[in-house]
Every structure is written in C-alpha cells, then in structure tokens.
GROMACS .gro file of N, CA and C in nm:
model
  456
    1MET      N    1  -2.970   0.498  -0.387
    1MET     CA    2  -2.878   0.516  -0.283
    1MET      C    3  -2.840   0.647  -0.267
    2GLU      N    4  -2.766   0.674  -0.175
    2GLU     CA    5  -2.765   0.799  -0.159
    2GLU      C    6  -2.599   0.801  -0.194
    3GLU      N    7  -2.579   0.914  -0.271
    3GLU     CA    8  -2.454   0.934  -0.278
    3GLU      C    9  -2.337   1.007  -0.177
    4GLU      N   10  -2.242   0.958  -0.164
    4GLU     CA   11  -2.144   0.994  -0.093
    4GLU      C   12  -2.063   1.121  -0.183
    5MET      N   13  -2.078   1.255  -0.079
    5MET     CA   14  -1.999   1.378  -0.122
    5MET      C   15  -1.866   1.372  -0.073
    6LYS      N   16  -1.763   1.411  -0.106
    6LYS     CA   17  -1.635   1.373  -0.056
    6LYS      C   18  -1.628   1.540  -0.061
    7ILE      N   19  -1.558   1.578   0.051
    7ILE     CA   20  -1.524   1.731   0.079
    7ILE      C   21  -1.414   1.759   0.098
    8PRO      N   22  -1.356   1.827  -0.009
    8PRO     CA   23  -1.217   1.830  -0.040
    8PRO      C   24  -1.139   1.870   0.100
    9GLU      N   25  -1.022   1.878   0.115
    9GLU     CA   26  -0.929   1.916   0.235
    9GLU      C   27  -0.921   2.054   0.213
   10THR      N   28  -0.981   2.124   0.308
   10THR     CA   29  -0.940   2.258   0.304
   10THR      C   30  -0.788   2.305   0.320
   11THR      N   31  -0.724   2.372   0.225
   11THR     CA   32  -0.594   2.450   0.272
   11THR      C   33  -0.579   2.590   0.316
   12GLY      N   34  -0.668   2.636   0.314
   12GLY     CA   35  -0.672   2.774   0.345
   12GLY      C   36  -0.691   2.889   0.208
   13LEU      N   37  -0.662   2.991   0.217
   13LEU     CA   38  -0.611   3.058   0.142
   13LEU      C   39  -0.486   3.151   0.082
   14ARG      N   40  -0.475   3.082  -0.050
   14ARG     CA   41  -0.306   3.143  -0.065
   14ARG      C   42  -0.328   3.251  -0.136
   15VAL      N   43  -0.237   3.313  -0.141
   15VAL     CA   44  -0.239   3.460  -0.151
   15VAL      C   45  -0.082   3.453  -0.282
   16LYS      N   46  -0.093   3.459  -0.394
   16LYS     CA   47   0.029   3.485  -0.481
   16LYS      C   48   0.107   3.621  -0.424
   17GLU      N   49   0.274   3.608  -0.468
   17GLU     CA   50   0.354   3.658  -0.455
   17GLU      C   51   0.294   3.828  -0.510
   18SER      N   52   0.221   3.857  -0.650
   18SER     CA   53   0.218   3.940  -0.675
   18SER      C   54   0.090   4.009  -0.583
   19THR      N   55  -0.009   3.957  -0.594
   19THR     CA   56  -0.119   4.018  -0.482
   19THR      C   57  -0.064   4.062  -0.346
   20LYS      N   58   0.010   3.990  -0.291
   20LYS     CA   59   0.071   4.009  -0.164
   20LYS      C   60   0.172   4.174  -0.200
   21ALA      N   61   0.209   4.177  -0.363
   21ALA     CA   62   0.259   4.330  -0.359
   21ALA      C   63   0.175   4.440  -0.373
   22ASP      N   64   0.065   4.355  -0.469
   22ASP     CA   65  -0.042   4.509  -0.481
   22ASP      C   66  -0.095   4.539  -0.312
   23LEU      N   67  -0.118   4.404  -0.258
   23LEU     CA   68  -0.226   4.457  -0.127
   23LEU      C   69  -0.090   4.534  -0.052
   24LEU      N   70   0.034   4.510  -0.037
   24LEU     CA   71   0.154   4.625   0.010
   24LEU      C   72   0.118   4.742  -0.030
   25THR      N   73   0.108   4.757  -0.173
   25THR     CA   74   0.093   4.863  -0.203
   25THR      C   75  -0.035   4.966  -0.165
   26ALA      N   76  -0.149   4.856  -0.177
   26ALA     CA   77  -0.286   4.915  -0.112
   26ALA      C   78  -0.295   5.000   0.035
   27ALA      N   79  -0.188   4.910   0.094
   27ALA     CA   80  -0.171   4.968   0.259
   27ALA      C   81  -0.082   5.094   0.281
   28LYS      N   82   0.006   5.099   0.183
   28LYS     CA   83   0.109   5.157   0.207
   28LYS      C   84   0.038   5.341   0.159
   29TRP      N   85  -0.054   5.340   0.074
   29TRP     CA   86  -0.129   5.458  -0.002
   29TRP      C   87  -0.230   5.480   0.100
   30THR      N   88  -0.282   5.367   0.168
   30THR     CA   89  -0.427   5.377   0.275
   30THR      C   90  -0.328   5.428   0.370
   31LYS      N   91  -0.226   5.434   0.389
   31LYS     CA   92  -0.195   5.472   0.550
   31LYS      C   93  -0.117   5.620   0.494
   32PHE      N   94  -0.081   5.630   0.349
   32PHE     CA   95  -0.063   5.757   0.340
   32PHE      C   96  -0.190   5.826   0.372
   33LEU      N   97  -0.284   5.784   0.299
   33LEU     CA   98  -0.423   5.914   0.307
   33LEU      C   99  -0.497   5.925   0.438
   34CYS      N  100  -0.443   5.796   0.531
   34CYS     CA  101  -0.502   5.811   0.648
   34CYS      C  102  -0.393   5.935   0.775
   35VAL      N  103  -0.309   5.920   0.700
   35VAL     CA  104  -0.188   6.073   0.775
   35VAL      C  105  -0.269   6.161   0.714
   36VAL      N  106  -0.286   6.185   0.588
   36VAL     CA  107  -0.309   6.314   0.524
   36VAL      C  108  -0.457   6.387   0.626
   37GLY      N  109  -0.540   6.247   0.621
   37GLY     CA  110  -0.676   6.246   0.656
   37GLY      C  111  -0.650   6.286   0.846
   38SER      N  112  -0.568   6.263   0.900
   38SER     CA  113  -0.537   6.304   1.010
   38SER      C  114  -0.509   6.428   1.070
   39ILE      N  115  -0.421   6.454   0.950
   39ILE     CA  116  -0.367   6.609   0.967
   39ILE      C  117  -0.500   6.716   0.920
   40GLY      N  118  -0.585   6.659   0.824
   40GLY     CA  119  -0.703   6.738   0.804
   40GLY      C  120  -0.769   6.746   0.915
   41LEU      N  121  -0.819   6.631   0.963
   41LEU     CA  122  -0.889   6.634   1.077
   41LEU      C  123  -0.815   6.714   1.226
   42ALA      N  124  -0.692   6.715   1.195
   42ALA     CA  125  -0.631   6.827   1.334
   42ALA      C  126  -0.704   6.959   1.311
   43LEU      N  127  -0.665   6.980   1.178
   43LEU     CA  128  -0.689   7.126   1.132
   43LEU      C  129  -0.839   7.161   1.126
   44ILE      N  130  -0.937   7.086   1.108
   44ILE     CA  131  -1.047   7.092   1.153
   44ILE      C  132  -1.160   7.129   1.273
   45VAL      N  133  -1.066   7.055   1.356
   45VAL     CA  134  -1.105   7.087   1.525
   45VAL      C  135  -1.009   7.196   1.550
   46ILE      N  136  -0.883   7.254   1.488
   46ILE     CA  137  -0.890   7.373   1.531
   46ILE      C  138  -0.938   7.461   1.481
   47PHE      N  139  -0.952   7.473   1.358
   47PHE     CA  140  -1.090   7.585   1.299
   47PHE      C  141  -1.209   7.582   1.400
   48ALA      N  142  -1.269   7.472   1.411
   48ALA     CA  143  -1.357   7.479   1.514
   48ALA      C  144  -1.357   7.520   1.615
   49ILE      N  145  -1.208   7.534   1.663
   49ILE     CA  146  -1.189   7.600   1.800
   49ILE      C  147  -1.194   7.751   1.800
   50PHE      N  148  -1.149   7.756   1.646
   50PHE     CA  149  -1.148   7.880   1.651
   50PHE      C  150  -1.256   7.981   1.620
   51LEU      N  151  -1.333   7.907   1.554
   51LEU     CA  152  -1.488   7.959   1.513
   51LEU      C  153  -1.567   7.956   1.629
   52LEU      N  154  -1.544   7.841   1.733
   52LEU     CA  155  -1.615   7.883   1.862
   52LEU      C  156  -1.560   8.016   1.941
   53GLY      N  157  -1.431   7.989   1.938
   53GLY     CA  158  -1.386   8.126   2.008
   53GLY      C  159  -1.388   8.273   1.936
   54ALA      N  160  -1.420   8.271   1.846
   54ALA     CA  161  -1.451   8.392   1.738
   54ALA      C  162  -1.581   8.408   1.771
   55GLY      N  163  -1.688   8.307   1.788
   55GLY     CA  164  -1.810   8.352   1.796
   55GLY      C  165  -1.854   8.410   1.981
   56SER      N  166  -1.778   8.345   2.046
   56SER     CA  167  -1.771   8.416   2.208
   56SER      C  168  -1.722   8.523   2.201
   57VAL      N  169  -1.629   8.572   2.161
   57VAL     CA  170  -1.556   8.698   2.162
   57VAL      C  171  -1.669   8.819   2.092
   58ALA      N  172  -1.708   8.780   1.968
   58ALA     CA  173  -1.757   8.883   1.915
   58ALA      C  174  -1.917   8.895   1.973
   59SER      N  175  -1.967   8.791   2.007
   59SER     CA  176  -2.088   8.780   2.103
   59SER      C  177  -2.057   8.863   2.230
   60SER      N  178  -1.978   8.921   2.299
   60SER     CA  179  -1.904   9.011   2.395
   60SER      C  180  -1.879   9.123   2.354
   61MET      N  181  -1.860   9.156   2.210
   61MET     CA  182  -1.832   9.276   2.194
   61MET      C  183  -1.997   9.343   2.135
   62PHE      N  184  -2.059   9.236   2.088
   62PHE     CA  185  -2.170   9.319   2.016
   62PHE      C  186  -2.309   9.268   2.103
   63SER      N  187  -2.416   9.330   2.104
   63SER     CA  188  -2.516   9.301   2.175
   63SER      C  189  -2.585   9.166   2.121
   64GLU      N  190  -2.569   9.149   2.003
   64GLU     CA  191  -2.626   9.057   1.914
   64GLU      C  192  -2.556   8.958   1.936
   65MET      N  193  -2.646   8.816   1.922
   65MET     CA  194  -2.547   8.673   1.952
   65MET      C  195  -2.519   8.653   1.808
   66PRO      N  196  -2.392   8.640   1.740
   66PRO     CA  197  -2.374   8.605   1.631
   66PRO      C  198  -2.377   8.423   1.641
   67PHE      N  199  -2.494   8.367   1.648
   67PHE     CA  200  -2.482   8.200   1.598
   67PHE      C  201  -2.403   8.155   1.491
   68GLY      N  202  -2.377   8.229   1.416
   68GLY     CA  203  -2.321   8.198   1.276
   68GLY      C  204  -2.197   8.142   1.312
   69ALA      N  205  -2.104   8.181   1.360
   69ALA     CA  206  -1.970   8.122   1.379
   69ALA      C  207  -1.958   8.017   1.478
   70VAL      N  208  -2.069   8.065   1.611
   70VAL     CA  209  -2.068   7.883   1.689
   70VAL      C  210  -2.123   7.822   1.631
   71ALA      N  211  -2.259   7.818   1.561
   71ALA     CA  212  -2.284   7.710   1.466
   71ALA      C  213  -2.217   7.650   1.374
   72MET      N  214  -2.129   7.721   1.313
   72MET     CA  215  -2.042   7.624   1.231
   72MET      C  216  -1.918   7.575   1.308
   73GLY      N  217  -1.892   7.635   1.395
   73GLY     CA  218  -1.794   7.539   1.503
   73GLY      C  219  -1.817   7.430   1.533
   74ILE      N  220  -1.970   7.410   1.599
   74ILE     CA  221  -2.024   7.276   1.628
   74ILE      C  222  -2.004   7.192   1.484
   75ILE      N  223  -2.073   7.232   1.394
   75ILE     CA  224  -2.066   7.153   1.267
   75ILE      C  225  -1.982   7.124   1.244
   76TYR      N  226  -1.839   7.187   1.249
   76TYR     CA  227  -1.671   7.127   1.214
   76TYR      C  228  -1.683   7.053   1.334
   77LEU      N  229  -1.712   7.083   1.421
   77LEU     CA  230  -1.684   6.932   1.565
   77LEU      C  231  -1.740   6.805   1.510
   78VAL      N  232  -1.848   6.821   1.456
   78VAL     CA  233  -1.929   6.676   1.440
   78VAL      C  234  -1.864   6.628   1.339
   79ILE      N  235  -1.866   6.718   1.228
   79ILE     CA  236  -1.751   6.666   1.105
   79ILE      C  237  -1.626   6.603   1.135
   80ALA      N  238  -1.545   6.638   1.219
   80ALA     CA  239  -1.428   6.576   1.286
   80ALA      C  240  -1.472   6.471   1.376
   81ALA      N  241  -1.585   6.418   1.433
   81ALA     CA  242  -1.612   6.304   1.506
   81ALA      C  243  -1.639   6.216   1.418
   82LEU      N  244  -1.676   6.237   1.296
   82LEU     CA  245  -1.780   6.140   1.188
   82LEU      C  246  -1.616   6.105   1.118
   83TYR      N  247  -1.523   6.184   1.104
   83TYR     CA  248  -1.415   6.142   1.050
   83TYR      C  249  -1.329   6.081   1.118
   84ILE      N  250  -1.338   6.052   1.273
   84ILE     CA  251  -1.212   5.985   1.326
   84ILE      C  252  -1.232   5.842   1.277
   85TYR      N  253  -1.331   5.788   1.290
   85TYR     CA  254  -1.379   5.634   1.263
   85TYR      C  255  -1.305   5.593   1.133
   86PRO      N  256  -1.339   5.652   0.996
   86PRO     CA  257  -1.300   5.606   0.888
   86PRO      C  258  -1.132   5.586   0.904
   87ILE      N  259  -1.068   5.730   0.933
   87ILE     CA  260  -0.907   5.720   0.974
   87ILE      C  261  -0.848   5.623   1.055
   88MET      N  262  -0.956   5.587   1.145
   88MET     CA  263  -0.920   5.474   1.262
   88MET      C  264  -0.902   5.293   1.172
   89LYS      N  265  -1.016   5.337   1.107
   89LYS     CA  266  -0.995   5.183   1.009
   89LYS      C  267  -0.927   5.197   0.903
   90GLY      N  268  -0.916   5.306   0.841
   90GLY     CA  269  -0.776   5.308   0.779
   90GLY      C  270  -0.658   5.261   0.788
   91PHE      N  271  -0.612   5.281   0.927
   91PHE     CA  272  -0.518   5.251   0.945
   91PHE      C  273  -0.513   5.111   0.982
   92GLN      N  274  -0.628   5.056   1.061
   92GLN     CA  275  -0.655   4.914   1.078
   92GLN      C  276  -0.640   4.835   0.961
   93PHE      N  277  -0.646   4.885   0.843
   93PHE     CA  278  -0.663   4.818   0.700
   93PHE      C  279  -0.477   4.796   0.691
   94ALA      N  280  -0.430   4.903   0.694
   94ALA     CA  281  -0.285   4.953   0.644
   94ALA      C  282  -0.182   4.845   0.744
   95SER      N  283  -0.211   4.844   0.844
   95SER     CA  284  -0.123   4.791   0.961
   95SER      C  285  -0.147   4.628   0.931
   96GLY      N  286  -0.296   4.584   0.937
   96GLY     CA  287  -0.313   4.442   0.950
   96GLY      C  288  -0.259   4.411   0.783
   97ALA      N  289  -0.292   4.451   0.683
   97ALA     CA  290  -0.220   4.402   0.577
   97ALA      C  291  -0.062   4.418   0.538
   98LYS      N  292  -0.033   4.499   0.593
   98LYS     CA  293   0.117   4.511   0.605
   98LYS      C  294   0.143   4.395   0.632
   99ALA      N  295   0.182   4.380   0.795
   99ALA     CA  296   0.202   4.252   0.890
   99ALA      C  297   0.139   4.163   0.821
  100ALA      N  298   0.005   4.110   0.752
  100ALA     CA  299  -0.006   3.974   0.715
  100ALA      C  300   0.124   3.954   0.596
  101CYS      N  301   0.134   4.080   0.501
  101CYS     CA  302   0.220   4.023   0.389
  101CYS      C  303   0.355   4.024   0.407
  102LEU      N  304   0.404   4.068   0.512
  102LEU     CA  305   0.548   4.060   0.558
  102LEU      C  306   0.557   3.917   0.642
  103SER      N  307   0.451   3.883   0.764
  103SER     CA  308   0.481   3.747   0.818
  103SER      C  309   0.409   3.618   0.788
  104ASP      N  310   0.316   3.634   0.668
  104ASP     CA  311   0.242   3.548   0.623
  104ASP      C  312   0.143   3.506   0.744
  105ASP      N  313   0.094   3.614   0.829
  105ASP     CA  314  -0.031   3.558   0.931
  105ASP      C  315  -0.183   3.597   0.855
  106GLU      N  316  -0.257   3.488   0.891
  106GLU     CA  317  -0.394   3.524   0.842
  106GLU      C  318  -0.472   3.584   0.949
  107ASN      N  319  -0.409   3.550   1.045
  107ASN     CA  320  -0.524   3.649   1.141
  107ASN      C  321  -0.505   3.791   1.124
  108GLU      N  322  -0.363   3.840   1.087
  108GLU     CA  323  -0.369   4.000   1.079
  108GLU      C  324  -0.412   4.048   0.935
  109LEU      N  325  -0.408   3.936   0.817
  109LEU     CA  326  -0.477   3.982   0.725
  109LEU      C  327  -0.637   3.994   0.755
  110ALA      N  328  -0.678   3.900   0.833
  110ALA     CA  329  -0.836   3.902   0.851
  110ALA      C  330  -0.858   4.035   0.935
  111ARG      N  331  -0.766   4.080   1.032
  111ARG     CA  332  -0.778   4.228   1.083
  111ARG      C  333  -0.789   4.324   1.008
  112GLY      N  334  -0.695   4.325   0.902
  112GLY     CA  335  -0.680   4.427   0.781
  112GLY      C  336  -0.794   4.437   0.716
  113ILE      N  337  -0.860   4.326   0.666
  113ILE     CA  338  -0.957   4.329   0.567
  113ILE      C  339  -1.096   4.343   0.667
  114LYS      N  340  -1.128   4.320   0.806
  114LYS     CA  341  -1.247   4.346   0.906
  114LYS      C  342  -1.213   4.503   0.853
  115GLY      N  343  -1.122   4.574   0.880
  115GLY     CA  344  -1.084   4.722   0.909
  115GLY      C  345  -1.106   4.744   0.765
  116LEU      N  346  -1.081   4.690   0.660
  116LEU     CA  347  -1.143   4.766   0.491
  116LEU      C  348  -1.256   4.727   0.498
  117SER      N  349  -1.315   4.644   0.544
  117SER     CA  350  -1.461   4.583   0.525
  117SER      C  351  -1.576   4.725   0.606
  118SER      N  352  -1.530   4.770   0.709
  118SER     CA  353  -1.584   4.831   0.825
  118SER      C  354  -1.596   4.978   0.771
  119LEU      N  355  -1.473   5.009   0.710
  119LEU     CA  356  -1.429   5.186   0.627
  119LEU      C  357  -1.512   5.136   0.532
  120THR      N  358  -1.555   5.078   0.439
  120THR     CA  359  -1.621   5.085   0.301
  120THR      C  360  -1.791   5.056   0.353
  121GLN      N  361  -1.842   4.999   0.454
  121GLN     CA  362  -1.932   4.982   0.512
  121GLN      C  363  -1.986   5.130   0.547
  122PHE      N  364  -1.915   5.210   0.623
  122PHE     CA  365  -1.916   5.350   0.689
  122PHE      C  366  -1.928   5.435   0.563
  123LEU      N  367  -1.842   5.406   0.473
  123LEU     CA  368  -1.864   5.518   0.371
  123LEU      C  369  -1.980   5.508   0.239
  124GLY      N  370  -2.035   5.359   0.273
  124GLY     CA  371  -2.152   5.320   0.151
  124GLY      C  372  -2.248   5.394   0.275
  125ILE      N  373  -2.248   5.375   0.394
  125ILE     CA  374  -2.399   5.469   0.514
  125ILE      C  375  -2.391   5.595   0.475
  126ILE      N  376  -2.286   5.684   0.462
  126ILE     CA  377  -2.258   5.787   0.450
  126ILE      C  378  -2.285   5.892   0.311
  127THR      N  379  -2.270   5.807   0.196
  127THR     CA  380  -2.314   5.806   0.105
  127THR      C  381  -2.418   5.796   0.093
  128ILE      N  382  -2.519   5.724   0.120
  128ILE     CA  383  -2.649   5.654   0.101
  128ILE      C  384  -2.731   5.813   0.187
  129LEU      N  385  -2.673   5.830   0.338
  129LEU     CA  386  -2.744   5.962   0.356
  129LEU      C  387  -2.732   6.030   0.291
  130ILE      N  388  -2.609   6.094   0.240
  130ILE     CA  389  -2.596   6.246   0.147
  130ILE      C  390  -2.693   6.196   0.044
  131LEU      N  391  -2.689   6.092  -0.044
  131LEU     CA  392  -2.802   6.124  -0.173
  131LEU      C  393  -2.934   6.106  -0.100
  132VAL      N  394  -2.979   6.073  -0.001
  132VAL     CA  395  -3.129   6.087   0.068
  132VAL      C  396  -3.132   6.250   0.063
  133ILE      N  397  -3.029   6.300   0.175
  133ILE     CA  398  -3.018   6.444   0.161
  133ILE      C  399  -3.049   6.544   0.083
  134TYR      N  400  -2.959   6.500  -0.038
  134TYR     CA  401  -2.976   6.583  -0.202
  134TYR      C  402  -3.150   6.553  -0.263
  135ALA      N  403  -3.173   6.448  -0.214
  135ALA     CA  404  -3.312   6.394  -0.260
  135ALA      C  405  -3.410   6.518  -0.184
  136PHE      N  406  -3.393   6.497  -0.093
  136PHE     CA  407  -3.512   6.601  -0.015
  136PHE      C  408  -3.475   6.742  -0.071
  137VAL      N  409  -3.352   6.773  -0.043
  137VAL     CA  410  -3.333   6.939  -0.098
  137VAL      C  411  -3.371   6.971  -0.244
  138ILE      N  412  -3.362   6.879  -0.332
  138ILE     CA  413  -3.407   6.884  -0.491
  138ILE      C  414  -3.538   6.874  -0.477
  139LEU      N  415  -3.636   6.775  -0.368
  139LEU     CA  416  -3.795   6.817  -0.356
  139LEU      C  417  -3.818   6.909  -0.332
  140PHE      N  418  -3.730   6.942  -0.213
  140PHE     CA  419  -3.811   7.102  -0.166
  140PHE      C  420  -3.740   7.201  -0.239
  141VAL      N  421  -3.703   7.216  -0.318
  141VAL     CA  422  -3.642   7.298  -0.433
  141VAL      C  423  -3.764   7.280  -0.554
  142LEU      N  424  -3.780   7.204  -0.603
  142LEU     CA  425  -3.884   7.174  -0.677
  142LEU      C  426  -4.042   7.248  -0.632
  143ILE      N  427  -4.026   7.177  -0.464
  143ILE     CA  428  -4.184   7.253  -0.447
  143ILE      C  429  -4.174   7.380  -0.453
  144GLY      N  430  -4.084   7.458  -0.415
  144GLY     CA  431  -4.047   7.588  -0.367
  144GLY      C  432  -4.088   7.674  -0.515
  145VAL      N  433  -4.036   7.591  -0.629
  145VAL     CA  434  -4.025   7.653  -0.741
  145VAL      C  435  -4.172   7.647  -0.833
  146GLY      N  436  -4.240   7.537  -0.807
  146GLY     CA  437  -4.420   7.528  -0.846
  146GLY      C  438  -4.484   7.621  -0.728
  147PHE      N  439  -4.454   7.677  -0.632
  147PHE     CA  440  -4.540   7.740  -0.540
  147PHE      C  441  -4.510   7.893  -0.619
  148ALA      N  442  -4.382   7.887  -0.631
  148ALA     CA  443  -4.347   8.050  -0.664
  148ALA      C  444  -4.417   8.089  -0.817
  149ALA      N  445  -4.391   7.967  -0.928
  149ALA     CA  446  -4.472   7.977  -0.991
  149ALA      C  447  -4.599   7.979  -1.026
  150MET      N  448  -4.685   7.948  -0.923
  150MET     CA  449  -4.829   7.933  -0.916
  150MET      C  450  -4.871   8.082  -0.859
  151ASN      N  451  -4.802   8.142  -0.778
  151ASN     CA  452  -4.816   8.252  -0.735
  151ASN      C  453  -4.759   8.376  -0.772
  152SER      N  454  -4.745   8.348  -0.949
  152SER     CA  455  -4.667   8.441  -0.985
  152SER      C  456  -4.766   8.509  -1.119
   0.00000   0.00000   0.00000
C-alpha cells in the first residue's frame, strides 16, 4: 500500500534577533563600502577624463600621437563602467537588508538577498576572467622564456 506523506505546514523563514543584528551590521558595512566605492568611481572617471584631455592636448603640441594617455583614459572608463554594477548591487543589498530587519518585510529581504546574489555572481565571473588572463600571461611568458633559451 502507498504510504501517505504528510507535508508539514510551512511557516516561512524565521530570523533570530541576533541574525537580524548581524544582517544590519553587514548592511551598514556594505553601504559604507559602496559609498567609498562610489567616491573611487568618481575619481576614476575624473582621472580618465584628465587622461583623455591630456592626450588630446599633447597630440596638438607634438606631431606624434601619444596614444598612451588616450588609451589609458579609455581603459579607465571601461573599468569605471564595470565598477558601476557591483556598487549598485551592493546598495541594493544594503537597503533591502536594512528595510527587512527594521520592518520584518520578507519582500525587502528577498530584494536585498537578490542584490547580494548578483554581486557575488558578478565578482565570481570577474575573478574567473582574471584567473584565465593570468593563466594565459604565465603560459606566454613560459613560451617566451623557452624560445629565448633555445635561441641562446
């Protein structure tokens, strides 16, 4: 005969007060890091604009095109563009977690956790990309050293 399975009544996630305190602390520190990150982002953009301007001024003064400053300015703008997303997701986590703890709102907690999930996923993907780049650099260095040793 078939056994009947009783599904326990779901009561939802319950969060202890100590966990709420830890979540509030994490939200405060995340907000602090995002504010500092936003200031850093503004400085990166200002520096990129300075490099782009310096490159165009230097090119008008000399006949040679100084692609170095312009290229670095563009690279800094790309870095700034990549930096916006994790800052936004950090703010989403901080505001959602704080609101959830203060009002016991599960929807706010879900919004905050979604921001944290997106943030960590983004950082994980960036970390994987950097590790792959490092692996290629090490591989090319080893190949270059091997060719140099064979030609010596």
